[in-house]
PDB file of C-alpha atoms in Angstrom:
ATOM      1  CA  MET Q   1      79.768 111.036  73.866  1.00  0.00           C
ATOM      2  CA  THR Q   2      80.459 112.173  70.281  1.00  0.00           C
ATOM      3  CA  HIS Q   3      84.221 112.032  70.830  1.00  0.00           C
ATOM      4  CA  SER Q   4      84.205 108.664  72.611  1.00  0.00           C
ATOM      5  CA  PRO Q   5      85.214 106.454  69.637  1.00  0.00           C
ATOM      6  CA  ARG Q   6      88.175 108.729  68.881  1.00  0.00           C
ATOM      7  CA  ARG Q   7      89.253 108.739  72.521  1.00  0.00           C
ATOM      8  CA  ILE Q   8      88.999 104.958  72.801  1.00  0.00           C
ATOM      9  CA  ALA Q   9      90.947 104.619  69.523  1.00  0.00           C
ATOM     10  CA  PHE Q  10      93.634 106.948  70.903  1.00  0.00           C
ATOM     11  CA  LEU Q  11      93.991 104.824  74.041  1.00  0.00           C
ATOM     12  CA  ALA Q  12      94.046 101.609  71.990  1.00  0.00           C
ATOM     13  CA  LEU Q  13      96.907 103.085  69.942  1.00  0.00           C
ATOM     14  CA  ALA Q  14      98.698 104.006  73.177  1.00  0.00           C
ATOM     15  CA  VAL Q  15      98.369 100.383  74.309  1.00  0.00           C
ATOM     16  CA  LEU Q  16      99.882  99.119  71.048  1.00  0.00           C
ATOM     17  CA  VAL Q  17     102.814 101.519  71.413  1.00  0.00           C
ATOM     18  CA  ALA Q  18     103.313 100.444  75.036  1.00  0.00           C
ATOM     19  CA  VAL Q  19     103.291  96.778  74.013  1.00  0.00           C
ATOM     20  CA  ALA Q  20     105.882  97.463  71.304  1.00  0.00           C
ATOM     21  CA  LEU Q  21     108.132  99.223  73.806  1.00  0.00           C
ATOM     22  CA  SER Q  22     107.650  96.476  76.387  1.00  0.00           C
ATOM     23  CA  VAL Q  23     108.798  93.693  74.065  1.00  0.00           C
ATOM     24  CA  SER Q  24     111.567  95.791  72.496  1.00  0.00           C
ATOM     25  CA  PHE Q  25     113.553  96.678  75.591  1.00  0.00           C
ATOM     26  CA  GLY Q  26     114.918  94.678  78.480  1.00  0.00           C
ATOM     27  CA  ALA Q  27     117.961  93.591  80.433  1.00  0.00           C
ATOM     28  CA  SER Q  28     119.140  91.070  77.824  1.00  0.00           C
ATOM     29  CA  GLY Q  29     120.394  93.683  75.365  1.00  0.00           C
ATOM     30  CA  LEU Q  30     118.023  92.405  72.686  1.00  0.00           C
ATOM     31  CA  GLY Q  31     116.823  95.541  70.917  1.00  0.00           C
ATOM     32  CA  PRO Q  32     113.972  96.334  68.483  1.00  0.00           C
ATOM     33  CA  GLY Q  33     116.022  95.412  65.412  1.00  0.00           C
ATOM     34  CA  ASP Q  34     116.996  92.061  66.881  1.00  0.00           C
ATOM     35  CA  LEU Q  35     113.406  91.299  67.742  1.00  0.00           C
ATOM     36  CA  LEU Q  36     112.294  91.940  64.174  1.00  0.00           C
ATOM     37  CA  ARG Q  37     114.831  89.405  62.983  1.00  0.00           C
ATOM     38  CA  THR Q  38     113.370  86.773  65.335  1.00  0.00           C
ATOM     39  CA  LEU Q  39     110.337  86.644  63.062  1.00  0.00           C
ATOM     40  CA  SER Q  40     112.410  85.328  60.162  1.00  0.00           C
ATOM     41  CA  ALA Q  41     112.846  81.641  59.393  1.00  0.00           C
ATOM     42  CA  ASP Q  42     116.546  81.568  60.348  1.00  0.00           C
ATOM     43  CA  ALA Q  43     116.064  83.445  63.622  1.00  0.00           C
ATOM     44  CA  ASP Q  44     118.422  82.942  66.530  1.00  0.00           C
ATOM     45  CA  PRO Q  45     116.784  80.401  68.921  1.00  0.00           C
ATOM     46  CA  THR Q  46     117.910  82.361  71.986  1.00  0.00           C
ATOM     47  CA  ALA Q  47     116.363  85.577  70.708  1.00  0.00           C
ATOM     48  CA  ARG Q  48     113.164  83.754  69.809  1.00  0.00           C
ATOM     49  CA  THR Q  49     112.976  82.257  73.302  1.00  0.00           C
ATOM     50  CA  ILE Q  50     113.491  85.676  74.905  1.00  0.00           C
ATOM     51  CA  LEU Q  51     110.691  87.141  72.814  1.00  0.00           C
ATOM     52  CA  LEU Q  52     108.143  84.325  72.998  1.00  0.00           C
ATOM     53  CA  GLN Q  53     108.751  82.928  76.481  1.00  0.00           C
ATOM     54  CA  LEU Q  54     109.876  85.992  78.463  1.00  0.00           C
ATOM     55  CA  ARG Q  55     108.936  89.362  77.011  1.00  0.00           C
ATOM     56  CA  LEU Q  56     105.604  88.599  75.371  1.00  0.00           C
ATOM     57  CA  PRO Q  57     104.139  86.741  78.396  1.00  0.00           C
ATOM     58  CA  ARG Q  58     105.337  89.556  80.645  1.00  0.00           C
ATOM     59  CA  ALA Q  59     103.811  92.205  78.395  1.00  0.00           C
ATOM     60  CA  ALA Q  60     100.553  90.244  78.335  1.00  0.00           C
ATOM     61  CA  LEU Q  61     100.534  90.000  82.135  1.00  0.00           C
ATOM     62  CA  ALA Q  62     101.219  93.742  82.488  1.00  0.00           C
ATOM     63  CA  ALA Q  63      98.375  94.483  80.077  1.00  0.00           C
ATOM     64  CA  LEU Q  64      95.926  92.230  81.922  1.00  0.00           C
ATOM     65  CA  VAL Q  65      96.822  93.430  85.418  1.00  0.00           C
ATOM     66  CA  GLY Q  66      96.993  97.105  84.423  1.00  0.00           C
ATOM     67  CA  GLY Q  67      93.616  96.957  82.726  1.00  0.00           C
ATOM     68  CA  ALA Q  68      92.060  95.067  85.633  1.00  0.00           C
ATOM     69  CA  LEU Q  69      93.356  97.551  88.202  1.00  0.00           C
ATOM     70  CA  GLY Q  70      92.255 100.528  86.112  1.00  0.00           C
ATOM     71  CA  LEU Q  71      88.751  99.137  85.596  1.00  0.00           C
ATOM     72  CA  SER Q  72      88.317  97.947  89.194  1.00  0.00           C
ATOM     73  CA  GLY Q  73      89.596 101.286  90.500  1.00  0.00           C
ATOM     74  CA  CYS Q  74      87.044 103.123  88.380  1.00  0.00           C
ATOM     75  CA  THR Q  75      84.356 100.753  89.662  1.00  0.00           C
ATOM     76  CA  PHE Q  76      85.210 101.315  93.322  1.00  0.00           C
ATOM     77  CA  GLN Q  77      85.246 105.073  92.777  1.00  0.00           C
ATOM     78  CA  ALA Q  78      81.756 104.816  91.269  1.00  0.00           C
ATOM     79  CA  LEU Q  79      80.515 102.352  93.892  1.00  0.00           C
ATOM     80  CA  LEU Q  80      81.797 104.377  96.850  1.00  0.00           C
ATOM     81  CA  ARG Q  81      81.080 107.713  95.110  1.00  0.00           C
ATOM     82  CA  ASN Q  82      84.597 108.830  95.992  1.00  0.00           C
ATOM     83  CA  PRO Q  83      87.099 109.800  93.245  1.00  0.00           C
ATOM     84  CA  LEU Q  84      89.979 108.980  95.603  1.00  0.00           C
ATOM     85  CA  ALA Q  85      88.944 105.371  96.219  1.00  0.00           C
ATOM     86  CA  GLU Q  86      91.231 102.656  94.873  1.00  0.00           C
ATOM     87  CA  PRO Q  87      91.145  98.854  94.417  1.00  0.00           C
ATOM     88  CA  TYR Q  88      92.894  98.056  97.694  1.00  0.00           C
ATOM     89  CA  VAL Q  89      90.724 100.253  99.931  1.00  0.00           C
ATOM     90  CA  LEU Q  90      88.553  97.306 101.033  1.00  0.00           C
ATOM     91  CA  GLY Q  91      91.345  95.125 102.408  1.00  0.00           C
ATOM     92  CA  ILE Q  92      91.606  92.769  99.441  1.00  0.00           C
ATOM     93  CA  SER Q  93      95.340  93.312  98.993  1.00  0.00           C
ATOM     94  CA  GLY Q  94      95.883  92.671 102.711  1.00  0.00           C
ATOM     95  CA  GLY Q  95      94.076  89.351 102.504  1.00  0.00           C
ATOM     96  CA  ALA Q  96      96.079  88.361  99.430  1.00  0.00           C
ATOM     97  CA  ALA Q  97      99.324  89.331 101.158  1.00  0.00           C
ATOM     98  CA  VAL Q  98      98.426  87.195 104.177  1.00  0.00           C
ATOM     99  CA  GLY Q  99      97.832  84.203 101.923  1.00  0.00           C
ATOM    100  CA  ALA Q 100     101.057  84.699  99.964  1.00  0.00           C
ATOM    101  CA  VAL Q 101     103.246  85.410 102.995  1.00  0.00           C
ATOM    102  CA  ALA Q 102     101.790  82.392 104.815  1.00  0.00           C
ATOM    103  CA  VAL Q 103     102.774  80.169 101.888  1.00  0.00           C
ATOM    104  CA  MET Q 104     106.320  81.591 101.869  1.00  0.00           C
ATOM    105  CA  VAL Q 105     106.845  81.412 105.618  1.00  0.00           C
ATOM    106  CA  THR Q 106     105.392  77.921 106.107  1.00  0.00           C
ATOM    107  CA  GLY Q 107     106.964  76.495 102.966  1.00  0.00           C
ATOM    108  CA  VAL Q 108     103.709  74.866 101.867  1.00  0.00           C
ATOM    109  CA  GLY Q 109     104.078  73.377  98.399  1.00  0.00           C
ATOM    110  CA  VAL Q 110     107.762  74.270  98.071  1.00  0.00           C
ATOM    111  CA  GLY Q 111     108.874  73.994  94.447  1.00  0.00           C
ATOM    112  CA  LEU Q 112     105.356  74.154  93.003  1.00  0.00           C
ATOM    113  CA  PRO Q 113     104.852  77.341  90.947  1.00  0.00           C
ATOM    114  CA  TRP Q 114     101.115  77.596  91.585  1.00  0.00           C
ATOM    115  CA  THR Q 115     101.092  77.558  95.404  1.00  0.00           C
ATOM    116  CA  LEU Q 116     102.017  81.227  95.878  1.00  0.00           C
ATOM    117  CA  PRO Q 117      99.374  82.703  93.520  1.00  0.00           C
ATOM    118  CA  ALA Q 118      96.838  80.183  94.841  1.00  0.00           C
ATOM    119  CA  GLY Q 119      97.529  81.278  98.423  1.00  0.00           C
ATOM    120  CA  ALA Q 120      97.266  84.937  97.466  1.00  0.00           C
ATOM    121  CA  PHE Q 121      94.021  84.387  95.563  1.00  0.00           C
ATOM    122  CA  LEU Q 122      92.417  82.421  98.394  1.00  0.00           C
ATOM    123  CA  GLY Q 123      93.483  85.093 100.876  1.00  0.00           C
ATOM    124  CA  ALA Q 124      91.982  87.825  98.710  1.00  0.00           C
ATOM    125  CA  VAL Q 125      88.711  85.938  98.285  1.00  0.00           C
ATOM    126  CA  ALA Q 126      88.561  85.350 102.052  1.00  0.00           C
ATOM    127  CA  ALA Q 127      89.095  89.074 102.650  1.00  0.00           C
ATOM    128  CA  MET Q 128      86.414  89.953 100.099  1.00  0.00           C
ATOM    129  CA  THR Q 129      83.950  87.592 101.774  1.00  0.00           C
ATOM    130  CA  LEU Q 130      84.783  88.821 105.282  1.00  0.00           C
ATOM    131  CA  VAL Q 131      84.356  92.503 104.389  1.00  0.00           C
ATOM    132  CA  LEU Q 132      81.071  91.852 102.603  1.00  0.00           C
ATOM    133  CA  GLN Q 133      79.679  89.818 105.499  1.00  0.00           C
ATOM    134  CA  ILE Q 134      80.609  92.512 108.022  1.00  0.00           C
ATOM    135  CA  ALA Q 135      78.982  95.183 105.867  1.00  0.00           C
ATOM    136  CA  ARG Q 136      75.796  93.167 105.331  1.00  0.00           C
ATOM    137  CA  ARG Q 137      75.400  92.314 109.013  1.00  0.00           C
ATOM    138  CA  ALA Q 138      76.053  95.910 110.073  1.00  0.00           C
ATOM    139  CA  SER Q 139      73.500  97.288 107.587  1.00  0.00           C
ATOM    140  CA  PRO Q 140      70.575  94.815 107.346  1.00  0.00           C
ATOM    141  CA  GLY Q 141      68.645  97.019 104.913  1.00  0.00           C
ATOM    142  CA  GLY Q 142      71.306  96.464 102.246  1.00  0.00           C
ATOM    143  CA  VAL Q 143      74.982  97.089 101.698  1.00  0.00           C
ATOM    144  CA  ASP Q 144      75.803 100.589 102.942  1.00  0.00           C
ATOM    145  CA  THR Q 145      78.907 101.869 101.157  1.00  0.00           C
ATOM    146  CA  ARG Q 146      80.034 103.795 104.244  1.00  0.00           C
ATOM    147  CA  ILE Q 147      79.922 100.602 106.320  1.00  0.00           C
ATOM    148  CA  LEU Q 148      81.703  98.790 103.490  1.00  0.00           C
ATOM    149  CA  ILE Q 149      84.615 101.242 103.658  1.00  0.00           C
ATOM    150  CA  LEU Q 150      84.841 100.954 107.439  1.00  0.00           C
ATOM    151  CA  ALA Q 151      84.763  97.157 107.220  1.00  0.00           C
ATOM    152  CA  GLY Q 152      87.539  97.267 104.628  1.00  0.00           C
ATOM    153  CA  VAL Q 153      89.699  99.541 106.766  1.00  0.00           C
ATOM    154  CA  ILE Q 154      89.227  97.328 109.827  1.00  0.00           C
ATOM    155  CA  ALA Q 155      89.958  94.151 107.864  1.00  0.00           C
ATOM    156  CA  GLY Q 156      93.024  95.772 106.284  1.00  0.00           C
ATOM    157  CA  ALA Q 157      94.406  96.725 109.693  1.00  0.00           C
ATOM    158  CA  PHE Q 158      93.875  93.172 110.945  1.00  0.00           C
ATOM    159  CA  PHE Q 159      95.585  91.666 107.888  1.00  0.00           C
ATOM    160  CA  ASN Q 160      98.548  94.014 108.289  1.00  0.00           C
ATOM    161  CA  ALA Q 161      98.965  92.785 111.864  1.00  0.00           C
ATOM    162  CA  VAL Q 162      98.860  89.159 110.688  1.00  0.00           C
ATOM    163  CA  ILE Q 163     101.479  89.938 108.011  1.00  0.00           C
ATOM    164  CA  LEU Q 164     103.805  91.474 110.596  1.00  0.00           C
ATOM    165  CA  LEU Q 165     103.315  88.423 112.818  1.00  0.00           C
ATOM    166  CA  LEU Q 166     104.168  86.057 109.957  1.00  0.00           C
ATOM    167  CA  LEU Q 167     107.220  88.113 108.949  1.00  0.00           C
ATOM    168  CA  SER Q 168     108.495  88.077 112.523  1.00  0.00           C
ATOM    169  CA  LEU Q 169     108.511  84.268 112.349  1.00  0.00           C
ATOM    170  CA  ALA Q 170     110.098  84.057 108.891  1.00  0.00           C
ATOM    171  CA  ASP Q 171     113.690  83.197 108.064  1.00  0.00           C
ATOM    172  CA  ILE Q 172     115.802  85.699 106.124  1.00  0.00           C
ATOM    173  CA  GLU Q 173     115.116  84.214 102.685  1.00  0.00           C
ATOM    174  CA  SER Q 174     111.363  84.010 103.238  1.00  0.00           C
ATOM    175  CA  PHE Q 175     111.375  87.533 104.654  1.00  0.00           C
ATOM    176  CA  ARG Q 176     113.127  88.932 101.556  1.00  0.00           C
ATOM    177  CA  SER Q 177     110.830  87.009  99.203  1.00  0.00           C
ATOM    178  CA  ALA Q 178     107.728  88.259 101.001  1.00  0.00           C
ATOM    179  CA  ILE Q 179     108.839  91.894 100.949  1.00  0.00           C
ATOM    180  CA  PHE Q 180     109.707  91.679  97.252  1.00  0.00           C
ATOM    181  CA  TRP Q 181     106.341  90.078  96.451  1.00  0.00           C
ATOM    182  CA  MET Q 182     104.450  92.771  98.366  1.00  0.00           C
ATOM    183  CA  MET Q 183     106.196  95.459  96.285  1.00  0.00           C
ATOM    184  CA  GLY Q 184     104.671  93.932  93.151  1.00  0.00           C
ATOM    185  CA  ASN Q 185     106.497  92.472  90.182  1.00  0.00           C
ATOM    186  CA  LEU Q 186     105.719  90.721  86.908  1.00  0.00           C
ATOM    187  CA  SER Q 187     108.746  88.448  86.684  1.00  0.00           C
ATOM    188  CA  GLY Q 188     106.676  85.277  87.112  1.00  0.00           C
ATOM    189  CA  ALA Q 189     104.707  85.750  83.899  1.00  0.00           C
ATOM    190  CA  ALA Q 190     103.917  82.610  81.889  1.00  0.00           C
ATOM    191  CA  TRP Q 191     101.432  81.784  79.157  1.00  0.00           C
ATOM    192  CA  GLY Q 192      99.594  79.228  81.292  1.00  0.00           C
ATOM    193  CA  SER Q 193      98.957  81.552  84.221  1.00  0.00           C
ATOM    194  CA  ASN Q 194      98.058  84.361  81.819  1.00  0.00           C
ATOM    195  CA  GLY Q 195      95.416  82.130  80.271  1.00  0.00           C
ATOM    196  CA  LEU Q 196      93.910  81.421  83.678  1.00  0.00           C
ATOM    197  CA  LEU Q 197      93.919  85.152  84.425  1.00  0.00           C
ATOM    198  CA  VAL Q 198      92.025  85.831  81.200  1.00  0.00           C
ATOM    199  CA  LEU Q 199      89.356  83.307  82.218  1.00  0.00           C
ATOM    200  CA  LEU Q 200      88.811  85.239  85.457  1.00  0.00           C
ATOM    201  CA  LEU Q 201      89.126  88.796  84.161  1.00  0.00           C
ATOM    202  CA  VAL Q 202      87.082  88.692  80.958  1.00  0.00           C
ATOM    203  CA  PRO Q 203      83.702  87.751  82.519  1.00  0.00           C
ATOM    204  CA  ALA Q 204      84.223  90.213  85.389  1.00  0.00           C
ATOM    205  CA  SER Q 205      85.133  92.990  82.916  1.00  0.00           C
ATOM    206  CA  VAL Q 206      82.041  92.314  80.812  1.00  0.00           C
ATOM    207  CA  VAL Q 207      79.851  92.516  83.928  1.00  0.00           C
ATOM    208  CA  LEU Q 208      81.373  95.820  85.040  1.00  0.00           C
ATOM    209  CA  LEU Q 209      81.158  97.400  81.578  1.00  0.00           C
ATOM    210  CA  SER Q 210      77.472  96.445  81.454  1.00  0.00           C
ATOM    211  CA  LEU Q 211      76.880  98.494  84.629  1.00  0.00           C
ATOM    212  CA  SER Q 212      77.990 101.818  83.104  1.00  0.00           C
ATOM    213  CA  ARG Q 213      74.458 103.259  82.924  1.00  0.00           C
ATOM    214  CA  ALA Q 214      73.733 102.158  86.501  1.00  0.00           C
ATOM    215  CA  PHE Q 215      76.941 103.865  87.693  1.00  0.00           C
ATOM    216  CA  ASN Q 216      75.839 107.074  85.983  1.00  0.00           C
ATOM    217  CA  LEU Q 217      72.572 106.887  87.901  1.00  0.00           C
ATOM    218  CA  LEU Q 218      74.309 106.080  91.195  1.00  0.00           C
ATOM    219  CA  SER Q 219      76.463 109.183  90.807  1.00  0.00           C
ATOM    220  CA  ARG Q 220      73.258 111.203  91.342  1.00  0.00           C
ATOM    221  CA  GLY Q 221      72.570 109.449  94.632  1.00  0.00           C
ATOM    222  CA  GLU Q 222      71.086 106.085  95.568  1.00  0.00           C
ATOM    223  CA  GLU Q 223      67.542 107.369  96.031  1.00  0.00           C
ATOM    224  CA  VAL Q 224      67.552 109.131  92.666  1.00  0.00           C
ATOM    225  CA  ALA Q 225      69.031 106.045  91.003  1.00  0.00           C
ATOM    226  CA  TYR Q 226      66.299 103.865  92.522  1.00  0.00           C
ATOM    227  CA  HIS Q 227      63.516 106.124  91.241  1.00  0.00           C
ATOM    228  CA  LEU Q 228      65.137 106.173  87.797  1.00  0.00           C
ATOM    229  CA  GLY Q 229      64.929 102.393  87.573  1.00  0.00           C
ATOM    230  CA  ALA Q 230      68.256 101.124  88.920  1.00  0.00           C
ATOM    231  CA  SER Q 231      68.246  98.112  91.238  1.00  0.00           C
ATOM    232  CA  VAL Q 232      70.649  99.803  93.648  1.00  0.00           C
ATOM    233  CA  GLN Q 233      71.448  96.924  95.995  1.00  0.00           C
ATOM    234  CA  ARG Q 234      71.884  94.449  93.150  1.00  0.00           C
ATOM    235  CA  VAL Q 235      74.167  96.859  91.280  1.00  0.00           C
ATOM    236  CA  LYS Q 236      76.300  97.503  94.367  1.00  0.00           C
ATOM    237  CA  LEU Q 237      76.647  93.819  95.216  1.00  0.00           C
ATOM    238  CA  THR Q 238      77.419  92.812  91.623  1.00  0.00           C
ATOM    239  CA  ALA Q 239      79.956  95.600  91.184  1.00  0.00           C
ATOM    240  CA  TYR Q 240      81.669  94.802  94.483  1.00  0.00           C
ATOM    241  CA  LEU Q 241      81.978  91.092  93.725  1.00  0.00           C
ATOM    242  CA  ALA Q 242      83.152  91.515  90.120  1.00  0.00           C
ATOM    243  CA  ALA Q 243      85.672  94.260  90.904  1.00  0.00           C
ATOM    244  CA  SER Q 244      86.964  92.401  93.968  1.00  0.00           C
ATOM    245  CA  LEU Q 245      87.439  89.241  91.902  1.00  0.00           C
ATOM    246  CA  MET Q 246      89.496  91.236  89.389  1.00  0.00           C
ATOM    247  CA  VAL Q 247      91.672  92.671  92.154  1.00  0.00           C
ATOM    248  CA  ALA Q 248      92.091  89.247  93.769  1.00  0.00           C
ATOM    249  CA  ALA Q 249      93.228  87.688  90.487  1.00  0.00           C
ATOM    250  CA  SER Q 250      95.566  90.598  89.714  1.00  0.00           C
ATOM    251  CA  VAL Q 251      97.230  90.576  93.135  1.00  0.00           C
ATOM    252  CA  ALA Q 252      97.622  86.800  92.988  1.00  0.00           C
ATOM    253  CA  ALA Q 253      99.370  87.102  89.613  1.00  0.00           C
ATOM    254  CA  ALA Q 254     101.595  90.129  90.220  1.00  0.00           C
ATOM    255  CA  GLY Q 255     101.641  91.102  93.888  1.00  0.00           C
ATOM    256  CA  VAL Q 256     100.493  94.452  95.229  1.00  0.00           C
ATOM    257  CA  ILE Q 257     100.996  97.104  92.546  1.00  0.00           C
ATOM    258  CA  GLY Q 258      99.713 100.418  93.802  1.00  0.00           C
ATOM    259  CA  PHE Q 259      98.500 103.676  92.258  1.00  0.00           C
ATOM    260  CA  VAL Q 260      97.308 102.211  88.943  1.00  0.00           C
ATOM    261  CA  GLY Q 261      93.715 101.908  90.117  1.00  0.00           C
ATOM    262  CA  LEU Q 262      93.870 105.291  91.830  1.00  0.00           C
ATOM    263  CA  ILE Q 263      95.485 107.709  89.395  1.00  0.00           C
ATOM    264  CA  VAL Q 264      94.366 106.202  86.078  1.00  0.00           C
ATOM    265  CA  PRO Q 265      90.561 106.515  86.556  1.00  0.00           C
ATOM    266  CA  HIS Q 266      91.064 109.855  88.300  1.00  0.00           C
ATOM    267  CA  ALA Q 267      93.123 111.189  85.385  1.00  0.00           C
ATOM    268  CA  VAL Q 268      90.620 109.949  82.809  1.00  0.00           C
ATOM    269  CA  ARG Q 269      87.768 111.514  84.759  1.00  0.00           C
ATOM    270  CA  LEU Q 270      89.514 114.885  84.979  1.00  0.00           C
ATOM    271  CA  ALA Q 271      90.290 114.790  81.255  1.00  0.00           C
ATOM    272  CA  TRP Q 272      87.035 113.454  79.815  1.00  0.00           C
ATOM    273  CA  GLY Q 273      84.299 113.751  82.423  1.00  0.00           C
ATOM    274  CA  ASN Q 274      82.166 111.412  84.523  1.00  0.00           C
ATOM    275  CA  ASP Q 275      80.204 109.433  81.915  1.00  0.00           C
ATOM    276  CA  HIS Q 276      80.937 105.816  82.829  1.00  0.00           C
ATOM    277  CA  ARG Q 277      80.096 104.628  79.316  1.00  0.00           C
ATOM    278  CA  LEU Q 278      83.442 106.169  78.363  1.00  0.00           C
ATOM    279  CA  LEU Q 279      85.138 106.176  81.759  1.00  0.00           C
ATOM    280  CA  LEU Q 280      85.082 102.400  82.320  1.00  0.00           C
ATOM    281  CA  PRO Q 281      86.644 101.232  79.013  1.00  0.00           C
ATOM    282  CA  ALA Q 282      89.010 104.219  78.996  1.00  0.00           C
ATOM    283  CA  SER Q 283      90.244 103.337  82.500  1.00  0.00           C
ATOM    284  CA  PHE Q 284      90.879  99.757  81.373  1.00  0.00           C
ATOM    285  CA  LEU Q 285      92.925 100.826  78.340  1.00  0.00           C
ATOM    286  CA  ALA Q 286      94.773 103.600  80.173  1.00  0.00           C
ATOM    287  CA  GLY Q 287      95.622 101.232  83.022  1.00  0.00           C
ATOM    288  CA  THR Q 288      96.964  98.732  80.497  1.00  0.00           C
ATOM    289  CA  ALA Q 289      99.229 101.304  78.829  1.00  0.00           C
ATOM    290  CA  PHE Q 290     100.396 102.750  82.161  1.00  0.00           C
ATOM    291  CA  LEU Q 291     101.468  99.430  83.666  1.00  0.00           C
ATOM    292  CA  LEU Q 292     103.156  98.303  80.436  1.00  0.00           C
ATOM    293  CA  LEU Q 293     105.272 101.455  80.426  1.00  0.00           C
ATOM    294  CA  ALA Q 294     105.988 101.230  84.176  1.00  0.00           C
ATOM    295  CA  ASP Q 295     107.153  97.634  83.837  1.00  0.00           C
ATOM    296  CA  THR Q 296     109.387  98.552  80.906  1.00  0.00           C
ATOM    297  CA  VAL Q 297     111.026 101.237  83.040  1.00  0.00           C
ATOM    298  CA  ALA Q 298     111.401  98.745  85.910  1.00  0.00           C
ATOM    299  CA  ARG Q 299     113.326  96.365  83.656  1.00  0.00           C
ATOM    300  CA  ILE Q 300     115.729  98.834  82.031  1.00  0.00           C
ATOM    301  CA  VAL Q 301     116.469 101.580  84.567  1.00  0.00           C
ATOM    302  CA  VAL Q 302     118.937  99.474  86.615  1.00  0.00           C
ATOM    303  CA  ALA Q 303     119.638  96.738  84.026  1.00  0.00           C
ATOM    304  CA  PRO Q 304     120.734  93.958  84.199  1.00  0.00           C
ATOM    305  CA  ALA Q 305     118.926  94.005  87.558  1.00  0.00           C
ATOM    306  CA  GLU Q 306     115.299  95.150  87.739  1.00  0.00           C
ATOM    307  CA  LEU Q 307     113.137  97.137  90.104  1.00  0.00           C
ATOM    308  CA  PRO Q 308     109.832  95.873  91.505  1.00  0.00           C
ATOM    309  CA  THR Q 309     107.130  97.224  89.208  1.00  0.00           C
ATOM    310  CA  GLY Q 310     105.148  98.496  92.203  1.00  0.00           C
ATOM    311  CA  VAL Q 311     108.071 100.739  93.162  1.00  0.00           C
ATOM    312  CA  VAL Q 312     108.003 102.388  89.731  1.00  0.00           C
ATOM    313  CA  THR Q 313     104.226 102.931  89.801  1.00  0.00           C
ATOM    314  CA  ALA Q 314     104.553 104.534  93.247  1.00  0.00           C
ATOM    315  CA  VAL Q 315     107.496 106.762  92.283  1.00  0.00           C
ATOM    316  CA  VAL Q 316     105.648 107.932  89.172  1.00  0.00           C
ATOM    317  CA  GLY Q 317     102.193 107.876  90.712  1.00  0.00           C
ATOM    318  CA  VAL Q 318     102.756 110.060  93.774  1.00  0.00           C
ATOM    319  CA  PRO Q 319     103.929 113.244  91.982  1.00  0.00           C
ATOM    320  CA  PHE Q 320     101.500 112.626  89.120  1.00  0.00           C
ATOM    321  CA  PHE Q 321      98.600 112.352  91.534  1.00  0.00           C
ATOM    322  CA  VAL Q 322      99.675 115.547  93.317  1.00  0.00           C
ATOM    323  CA  VAL Q 323      99.583 117.337  89.951  1.00  0.00           C
ATOM    324  CA  LEU Q 324      96.122 115.916  89.237  1.00  0.00           C
ATOM    325  CA  LEU Q 325      94.849 117.120  92.613  1.00  0.00           C
ATOM    326  CA  MET Q 326      96.263 120.595  92.060  1.00  0.00           C
ATOM    327  CA  ARG Q 327      94.724 120.798  88.597  1.00  0.00           C
ATOM    328  CA  GLY Q 328      91.393 119.531  89.892  1.00  0.00           C
ATOM    329  CA  GLY Q 329      91.429 122.038  92.738  1.00  0.00           C
ATOM    330  CA  ARG Q 330      91.763 124.957  90.309  1.00  0.00           C
ATOM    331  CA  ARG Q 331      88.626 124.007  88.435  1.00  0.00           C
TER     332      ARG Q 331
END
């Protein structure tokens, strides 16, 4: 752990650089020099609006969602003792997608900006509750992580079927909107929704970071962790609920953005080891920087149009993850 402060400082610097790039580039043609001039007293009102009402809220949303996915992915990998686990493995994204697609197809609350994220969040929470109840009833002695995975897979398959049913009933516009939402994008960023996201993510993050020692003990096995003083069932339940809440809030805010919670903790673990006192905060910061950079690419690669951010994370994430697996296999 002697190098941990330097490593955390390095990642914090990477986040600052990613934020600077995110607010400096975009489809509007407003470059870094123009943005610096918006800070002056006689700044152009249009440029100031682009910076303060479009780019900064979007950068903040990317930072929050990226950090949440990185931290929750690391948590699920520790909880399930599987380095290939990721935040959506337990069906939470499927539940959120059902809620969001149902809102789009039925037209509930048309014209109200909060109905779509509210539907997605409620769907994710319902999925989280359903999976946990199945796991607890199937393993009365406590939550068995193997049962939890199976429950998540089953719930995810059911939610996918419901999504296909809803899409088959949708009109063309609703169908296109639903597909675009499920690919993940950050175009709906706003200061108000970001503030609500902070209220949900900060307490959950604090809880997960406080479990770092317990995760280190769990990595040795549940029986060993119990004899070393960890309250295994309480730790598993707390970690599942806090990480699932983070995923639910993130999906509600930005749609389904894949690979962040899979490759970021895996990459940090391969680089710096399995100590969760470093791994958890490092995964949060690395996830923040990764999604900021991915969203910047999504906005400029086909400007003035933009790609869904989830497409960019998948295009970058797949080959990167293959490289990580090959490097890990040689060790």
